[in-house]
Short mmCIF file of C-alpha atoms in Angstrom, two decimals:
data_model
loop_
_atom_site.label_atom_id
_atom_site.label_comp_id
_atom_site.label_asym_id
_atom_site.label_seq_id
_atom_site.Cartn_x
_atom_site.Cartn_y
_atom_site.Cartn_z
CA UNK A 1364 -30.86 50.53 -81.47
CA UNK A 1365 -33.17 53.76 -81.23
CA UNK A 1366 -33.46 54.60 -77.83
CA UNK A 1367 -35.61 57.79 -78.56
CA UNK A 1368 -38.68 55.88 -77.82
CA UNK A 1369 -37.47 54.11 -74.58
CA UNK A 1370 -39.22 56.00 -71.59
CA UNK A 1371 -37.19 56.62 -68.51
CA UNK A 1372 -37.95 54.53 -65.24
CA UNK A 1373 -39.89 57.25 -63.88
CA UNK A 1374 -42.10 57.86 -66.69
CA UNK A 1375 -43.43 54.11 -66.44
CA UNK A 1376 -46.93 54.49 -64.94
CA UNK A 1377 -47.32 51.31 -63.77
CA UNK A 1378 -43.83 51.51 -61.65
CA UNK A 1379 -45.29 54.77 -60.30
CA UNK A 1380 -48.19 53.24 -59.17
CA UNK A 1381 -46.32 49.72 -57.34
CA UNK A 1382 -44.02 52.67 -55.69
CA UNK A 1383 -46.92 54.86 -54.00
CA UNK A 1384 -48.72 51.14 -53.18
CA UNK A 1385 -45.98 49.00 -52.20
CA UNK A 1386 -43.78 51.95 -50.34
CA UNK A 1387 -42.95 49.27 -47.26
CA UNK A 1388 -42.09 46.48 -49.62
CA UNK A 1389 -40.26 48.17 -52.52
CA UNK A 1390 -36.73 49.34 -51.75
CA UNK A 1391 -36.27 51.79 -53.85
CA UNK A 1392 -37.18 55.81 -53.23
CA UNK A 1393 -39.20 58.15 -55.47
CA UNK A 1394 -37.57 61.52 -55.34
CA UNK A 1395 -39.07 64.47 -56.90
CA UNK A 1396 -36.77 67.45 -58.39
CA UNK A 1397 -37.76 70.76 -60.27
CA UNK A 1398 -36.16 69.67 -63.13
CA UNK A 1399 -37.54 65.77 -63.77
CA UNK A 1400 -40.36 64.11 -63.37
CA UNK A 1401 -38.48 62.01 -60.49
CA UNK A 1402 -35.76 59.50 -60.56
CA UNK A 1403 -35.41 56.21 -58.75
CA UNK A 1404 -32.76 55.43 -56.67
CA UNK A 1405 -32.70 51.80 -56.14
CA UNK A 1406 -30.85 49.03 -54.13
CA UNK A 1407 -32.63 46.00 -55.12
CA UNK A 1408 -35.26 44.30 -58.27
CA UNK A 1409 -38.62 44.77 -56.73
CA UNK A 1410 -40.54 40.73 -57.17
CA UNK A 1411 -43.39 40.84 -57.73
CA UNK A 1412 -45.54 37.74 -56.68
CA UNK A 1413 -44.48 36.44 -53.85
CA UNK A 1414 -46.68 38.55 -51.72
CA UNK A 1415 -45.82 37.18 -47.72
CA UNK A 1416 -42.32 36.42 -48.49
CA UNK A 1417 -39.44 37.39 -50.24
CA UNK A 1418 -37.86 34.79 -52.36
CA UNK A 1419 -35.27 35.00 -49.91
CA UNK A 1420 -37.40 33.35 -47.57
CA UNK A 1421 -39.22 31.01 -49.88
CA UNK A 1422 -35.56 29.55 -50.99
CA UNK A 1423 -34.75 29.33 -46.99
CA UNK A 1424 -38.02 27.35 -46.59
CA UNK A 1425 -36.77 25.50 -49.42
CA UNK A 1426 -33.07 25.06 -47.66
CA UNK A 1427 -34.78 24.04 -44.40
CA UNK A 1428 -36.13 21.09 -46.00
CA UNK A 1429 -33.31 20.13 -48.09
CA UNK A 1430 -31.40 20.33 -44.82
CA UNK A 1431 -34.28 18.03 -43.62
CA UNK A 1432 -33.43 15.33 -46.39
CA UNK A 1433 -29.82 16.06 -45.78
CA UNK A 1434 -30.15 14.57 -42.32
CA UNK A 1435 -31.93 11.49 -42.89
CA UNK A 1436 -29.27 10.81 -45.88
CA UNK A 1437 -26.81 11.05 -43.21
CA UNK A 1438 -28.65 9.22 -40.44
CA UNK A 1439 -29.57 6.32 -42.67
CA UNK A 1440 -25.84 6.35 -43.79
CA UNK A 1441 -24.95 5.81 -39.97
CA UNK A 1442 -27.22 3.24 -38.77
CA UNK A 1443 -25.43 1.42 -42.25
CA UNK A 1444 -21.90 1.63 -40.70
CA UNK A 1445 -20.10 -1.21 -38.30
CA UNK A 1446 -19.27 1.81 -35.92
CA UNK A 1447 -22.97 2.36 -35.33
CA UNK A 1448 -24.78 -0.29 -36.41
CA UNK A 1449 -28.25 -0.82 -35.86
CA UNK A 1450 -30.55 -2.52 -38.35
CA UNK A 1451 -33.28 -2.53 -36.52
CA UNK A 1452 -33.34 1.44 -36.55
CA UNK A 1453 -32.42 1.79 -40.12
CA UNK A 1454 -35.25 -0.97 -40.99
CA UNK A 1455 -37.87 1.47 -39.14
CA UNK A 1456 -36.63 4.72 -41.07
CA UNK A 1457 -37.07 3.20 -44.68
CA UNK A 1458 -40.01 1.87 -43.47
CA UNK A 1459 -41.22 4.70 -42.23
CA UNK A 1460 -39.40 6.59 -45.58
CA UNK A 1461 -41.71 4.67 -47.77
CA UNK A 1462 -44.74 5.92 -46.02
CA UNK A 1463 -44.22 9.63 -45.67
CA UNK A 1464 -42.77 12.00 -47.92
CA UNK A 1465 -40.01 14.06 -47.55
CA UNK A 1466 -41.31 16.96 -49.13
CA UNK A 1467 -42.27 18.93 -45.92
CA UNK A 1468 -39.23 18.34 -43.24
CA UNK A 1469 -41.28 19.60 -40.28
CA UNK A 1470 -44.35 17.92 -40.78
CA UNK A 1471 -41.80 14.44 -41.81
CA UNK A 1472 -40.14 14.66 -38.35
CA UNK A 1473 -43.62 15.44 -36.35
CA UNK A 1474 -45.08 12.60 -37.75
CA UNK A 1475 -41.87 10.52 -37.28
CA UNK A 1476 -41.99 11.19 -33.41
CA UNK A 1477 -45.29 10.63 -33.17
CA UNK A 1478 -44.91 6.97 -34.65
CA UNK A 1479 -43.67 5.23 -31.58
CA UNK A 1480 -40.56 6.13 -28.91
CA UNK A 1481 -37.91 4.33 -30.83
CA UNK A 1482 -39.01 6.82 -33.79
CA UNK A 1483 -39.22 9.31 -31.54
CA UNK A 1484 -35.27 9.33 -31.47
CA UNK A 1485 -34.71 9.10 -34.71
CA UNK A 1486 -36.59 12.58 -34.75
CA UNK A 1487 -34.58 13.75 -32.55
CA UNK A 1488 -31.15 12.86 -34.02
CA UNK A 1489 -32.33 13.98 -37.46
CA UNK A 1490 -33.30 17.42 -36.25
CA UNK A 1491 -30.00 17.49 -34.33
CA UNK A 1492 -27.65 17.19 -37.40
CA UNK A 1493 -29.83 18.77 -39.43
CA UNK A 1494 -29.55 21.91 -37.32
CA UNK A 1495 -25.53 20.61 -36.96
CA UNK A 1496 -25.60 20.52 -40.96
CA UNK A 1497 -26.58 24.22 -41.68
CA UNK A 1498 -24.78 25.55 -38.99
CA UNK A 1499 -21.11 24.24 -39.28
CA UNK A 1500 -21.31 22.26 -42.62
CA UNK A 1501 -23.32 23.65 -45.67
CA UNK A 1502 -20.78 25.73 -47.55
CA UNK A 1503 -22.89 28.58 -47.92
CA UNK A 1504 -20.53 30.53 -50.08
CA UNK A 1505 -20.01 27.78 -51.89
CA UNK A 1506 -23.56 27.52 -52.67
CA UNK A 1507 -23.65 30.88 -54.09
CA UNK A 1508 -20.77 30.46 -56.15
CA UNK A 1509 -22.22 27.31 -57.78
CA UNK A 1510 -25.51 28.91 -58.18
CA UNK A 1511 -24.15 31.88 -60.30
CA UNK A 1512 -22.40 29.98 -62.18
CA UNK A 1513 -24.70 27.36 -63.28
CA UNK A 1514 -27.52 30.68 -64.04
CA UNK A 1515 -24.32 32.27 -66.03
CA UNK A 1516 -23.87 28.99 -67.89
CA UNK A 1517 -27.42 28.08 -68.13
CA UNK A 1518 -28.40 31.78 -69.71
CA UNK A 1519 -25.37 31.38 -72.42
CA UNK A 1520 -26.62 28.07 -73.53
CA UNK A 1521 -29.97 29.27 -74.25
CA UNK A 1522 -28.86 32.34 -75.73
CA UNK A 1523 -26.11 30.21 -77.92
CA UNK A 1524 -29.20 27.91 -78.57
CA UNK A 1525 -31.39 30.08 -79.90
CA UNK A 1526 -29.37 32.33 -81.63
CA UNK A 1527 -28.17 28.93 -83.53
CA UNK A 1528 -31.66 27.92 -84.24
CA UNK A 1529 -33.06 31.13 -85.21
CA UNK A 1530 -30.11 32.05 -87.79
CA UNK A 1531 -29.78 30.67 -91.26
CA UNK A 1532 -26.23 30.00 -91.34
CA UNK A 1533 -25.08 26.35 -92.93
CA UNK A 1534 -24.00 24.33 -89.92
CA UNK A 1535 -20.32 22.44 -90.21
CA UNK A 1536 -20.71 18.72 -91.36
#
């Protein structure tokens, strides 16, 4: 590959010009020498897009109502069991379930204690072990492990993919 006609980073104008913009945001720093142009000393891939949050905090607003979903699994799961059985409750939640998505956990649980007192404790418990689930029981290394794997994974299969489809070499019968 020629690499004569790759500019360096600090050449790119439109990098420049997200830098002097963006310093707050971007977390990388512009220094100037007498010898270059500049170079770029960066810790992080600036993201561009995501403007009020970093997609740090969109996937943690994502979490949060996973861990929302995560809690009524369990809930329902109990009200099921001899130990704690209560059909009654577990009739109201599915009701209830069928009525109002789960997309949005806060908004779910506001308008769940809102519905009448005996919802009202349902709330209560599911934003008790929900805060109970992310604190002691998500496996939070685990869920980084899993998630570069399956991106590692993923990325090979579509490179494998395409590079199958895209050469002309007879396939095995």
């Amino acid at each position: 590959m020629d690499t004569s006609s790759i500019l360096p980073l600090p050449q790119l104008s439109f990098l420049s010009l997200r830098l002097n913009r963006n310093k707050a945001s971007w977390p990388c720093n512009l220094q100037r020498s007498s010898r270059s142009t500049g170079t770029i000393h960066c810790q992080k891939m600036y993201v561009p897009g995501f403007g009020e949050a970093s997609p740090e905090a969109k996937g943690a607003k994502h979490l949060h109502n996973f861990f929302t979903y995560i809690a009524v699994r369990i809930i329902t799961a109990q009200l099921q069991v001899p130990i704690s059985y209560n059909p009654e409750a577990y009739k109201e939640l599915m009701e209830f379930l069928e009525r109002h998505p789960l997309n949005d956990g806060d908004k779910f649980c506001a308008d769940l204690m809102r519905e009448s007192s005996r919802h009202k404790g349902l709330a209560l418990r599911i934003l008790e072990v929900r805060s109970a689930y992310c604190k002691r029981d998500f496996e939070w290394d685990n869920l980084k492990r899993l998630a570069i794997k399956t991106v590692d994974e993923s990325n090979t299969r579509l490179m494998r993919d395409y590079v199958l489809e895209t050469s002309h070499v007879e396939k095995e019968k």
